[in-house]
Coordinates of C-alpha atoms in Angstrom, one line a residue:
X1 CA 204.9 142.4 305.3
X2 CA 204.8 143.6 308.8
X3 CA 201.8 145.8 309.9
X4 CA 203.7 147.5 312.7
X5 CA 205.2 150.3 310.5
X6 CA 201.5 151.5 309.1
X7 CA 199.5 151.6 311.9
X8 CA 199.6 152.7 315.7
X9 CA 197.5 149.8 317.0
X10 CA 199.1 147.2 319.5
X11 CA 197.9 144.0 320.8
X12 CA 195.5 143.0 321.9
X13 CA 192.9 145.5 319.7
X14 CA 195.7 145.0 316.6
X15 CA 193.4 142.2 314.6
X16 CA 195.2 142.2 311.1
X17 CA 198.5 140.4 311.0
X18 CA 200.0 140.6 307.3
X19 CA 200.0 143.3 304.4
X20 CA 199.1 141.2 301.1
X21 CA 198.9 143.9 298.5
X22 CA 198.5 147.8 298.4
X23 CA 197.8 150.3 295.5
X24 CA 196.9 154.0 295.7
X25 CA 193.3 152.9 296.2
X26 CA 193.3 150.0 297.7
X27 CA 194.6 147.8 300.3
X28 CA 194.6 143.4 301.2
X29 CA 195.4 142.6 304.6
X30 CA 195.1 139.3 306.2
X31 CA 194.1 137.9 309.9
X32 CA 193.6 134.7 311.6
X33 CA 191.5 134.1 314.2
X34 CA 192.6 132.7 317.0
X35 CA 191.9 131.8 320.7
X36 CA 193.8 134.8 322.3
X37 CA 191.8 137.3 319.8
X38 CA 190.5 140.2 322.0
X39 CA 186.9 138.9 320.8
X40 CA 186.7 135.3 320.7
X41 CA 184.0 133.7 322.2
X42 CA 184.9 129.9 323.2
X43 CA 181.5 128.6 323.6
X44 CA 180.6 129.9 320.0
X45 CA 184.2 128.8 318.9
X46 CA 185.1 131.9 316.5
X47 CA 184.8 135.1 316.8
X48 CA 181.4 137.2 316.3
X49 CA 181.0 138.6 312.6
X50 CA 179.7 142.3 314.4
X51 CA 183.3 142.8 314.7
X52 CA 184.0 142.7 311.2
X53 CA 183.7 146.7 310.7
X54 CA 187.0 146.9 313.0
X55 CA 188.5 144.4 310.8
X56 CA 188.0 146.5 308.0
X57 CA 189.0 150.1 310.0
X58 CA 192.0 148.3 310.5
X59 CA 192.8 147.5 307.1
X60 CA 191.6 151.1 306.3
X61 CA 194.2 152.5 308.9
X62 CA 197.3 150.2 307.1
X63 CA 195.9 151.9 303.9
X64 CA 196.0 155.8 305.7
X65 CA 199.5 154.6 307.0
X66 CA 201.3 153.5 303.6
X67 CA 199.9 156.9 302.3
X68 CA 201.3 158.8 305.3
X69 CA 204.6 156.9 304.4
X70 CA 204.6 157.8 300.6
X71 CA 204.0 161.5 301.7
X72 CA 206.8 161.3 304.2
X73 CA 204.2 162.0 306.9
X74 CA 204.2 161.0 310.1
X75 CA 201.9 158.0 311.2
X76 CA 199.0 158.9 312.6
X77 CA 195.2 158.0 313.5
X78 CA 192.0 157.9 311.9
X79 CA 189.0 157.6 313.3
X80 CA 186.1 155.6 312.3
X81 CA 183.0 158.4 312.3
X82 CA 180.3 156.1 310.1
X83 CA 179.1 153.0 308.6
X84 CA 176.3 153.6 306.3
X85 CA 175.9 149.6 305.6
X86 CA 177.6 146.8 307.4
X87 CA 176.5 143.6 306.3
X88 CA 177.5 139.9 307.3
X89 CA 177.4 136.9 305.7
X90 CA 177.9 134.3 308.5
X91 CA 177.1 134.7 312.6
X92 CA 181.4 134.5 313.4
X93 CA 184.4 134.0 311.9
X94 CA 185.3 130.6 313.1
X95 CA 188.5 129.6 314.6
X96 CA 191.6 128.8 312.8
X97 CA 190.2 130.8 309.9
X98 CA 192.3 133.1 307.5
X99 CA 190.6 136.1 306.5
X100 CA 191.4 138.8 303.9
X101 CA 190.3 142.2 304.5
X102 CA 190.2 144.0 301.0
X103 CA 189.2 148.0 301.6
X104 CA 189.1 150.4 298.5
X105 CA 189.0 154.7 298.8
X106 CA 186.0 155.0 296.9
X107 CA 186.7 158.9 297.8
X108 CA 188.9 161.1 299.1
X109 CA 187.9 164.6 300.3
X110 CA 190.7 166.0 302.5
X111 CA 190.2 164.5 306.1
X112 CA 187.4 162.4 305.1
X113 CA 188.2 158.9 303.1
X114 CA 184.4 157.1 302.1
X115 CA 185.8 153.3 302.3
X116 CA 184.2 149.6 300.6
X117 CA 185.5 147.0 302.7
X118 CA 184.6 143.1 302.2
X119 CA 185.9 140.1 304.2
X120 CA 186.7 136.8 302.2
X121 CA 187.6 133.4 304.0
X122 CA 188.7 130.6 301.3
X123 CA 184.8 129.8 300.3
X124 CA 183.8 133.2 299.8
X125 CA 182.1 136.8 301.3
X126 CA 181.3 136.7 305.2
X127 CA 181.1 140.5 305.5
X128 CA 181.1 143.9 303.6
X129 CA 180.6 147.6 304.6
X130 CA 180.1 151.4 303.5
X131 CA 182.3 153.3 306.1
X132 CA 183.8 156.8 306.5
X133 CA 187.0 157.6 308.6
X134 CA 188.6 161.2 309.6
X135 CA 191.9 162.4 309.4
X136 CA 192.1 165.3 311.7
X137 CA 195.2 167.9 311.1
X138 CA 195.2 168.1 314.6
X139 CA 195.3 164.7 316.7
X140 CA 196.4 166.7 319.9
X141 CA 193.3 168.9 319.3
X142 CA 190.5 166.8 318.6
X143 CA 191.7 164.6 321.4
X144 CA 191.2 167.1 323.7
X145 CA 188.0 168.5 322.4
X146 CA 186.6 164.6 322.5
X147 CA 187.4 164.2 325.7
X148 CA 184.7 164.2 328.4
X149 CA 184.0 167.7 330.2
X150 CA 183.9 167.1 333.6
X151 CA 181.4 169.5 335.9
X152 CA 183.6 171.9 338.1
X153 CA 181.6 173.8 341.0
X154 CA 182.0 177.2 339.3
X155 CA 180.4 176.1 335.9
X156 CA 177.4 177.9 334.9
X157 CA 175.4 174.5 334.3
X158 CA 176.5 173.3 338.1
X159 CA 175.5 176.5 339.7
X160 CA 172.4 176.2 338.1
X161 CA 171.4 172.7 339.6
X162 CA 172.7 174.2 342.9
X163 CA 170.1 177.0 342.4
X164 CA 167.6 174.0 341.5
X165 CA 168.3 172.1 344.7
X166 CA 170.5 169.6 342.5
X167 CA 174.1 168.8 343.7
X168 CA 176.6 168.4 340.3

């Protein structure tokens, strides 16, 4: 099944490719790495097993996205905030290879979803994490209070590095 209708990511940072199984817990997605993939490194012929956490935020997101759909809610972000434990099993995932990315709610505590992720190839586990993601209620909102304050000439901080000799 198509992962376009379940989460807002577009190539080339979209890294899962096909919904396998869902459940109100849990959801299987599947990716293949290949030579276009945003991380692939050709002189190490795969792609590095660090990235593995957004494999699995991914697969978290298609699992937030089939819930907004069953509560006839509009689509919308989350936002990895945590990983208490990432561990991998391998240095990359190697080119050509099929992976399935299997997350499970362990919790759910209004905007905060506590996640188990692992990553299985056809032999067995090359990755598995402890993560947290946040649901604001307000995207708009906590967009704008992320966003980088930028110094303007009449801000208390700038017109004290003026006093200190500092230009902002």
């Amino acid at each position: 099944m198509s992962l376009a209708n379940y989460i807002p990511h577009q190539a080339p940072m979209r890294l899962v490719d096909t919904l396998l199984s869902s459940s109100p817990l849990e959801v299987e997605v599947e990716a293949h790495i290949l030579a276009d993939n945003i991380f692939y490194d050709a002189s190490r012929g795969g792609v590095p097993a660090w990235t593995g956490i957004e494999y699995m935020a991914q697969a978290a997101a298609v699992w937030v996205g089939i819930e907004d759909t069953r509560l006839s809610k509009p689509i919308e972000p989350a936002f990895l905030i945590s990983s208490r434990q990432y561990t991998a099993h391998c240095p990359l995932f190697a080119l050509g290879e099929p992976l399935r990315i299997r997350v499970h709610a362990d919790l759910v505590d209004g905007p905060l979803v506590a996640f188990r992720g692992t990553i299985h190839n056809r032999t067995g586990l090359l990755a598995e994490a402890i993560f947290t993601a946040y649901r604001p209620d307000d995207i708009a909102a906590y967009m704008a209070a992320t966003e980088p304050q930028t110094l303007s000439a009449a801000s208390p901080l700038s017109q004290s590095k003026k006093t200190q000799g500092v230009t902002p």
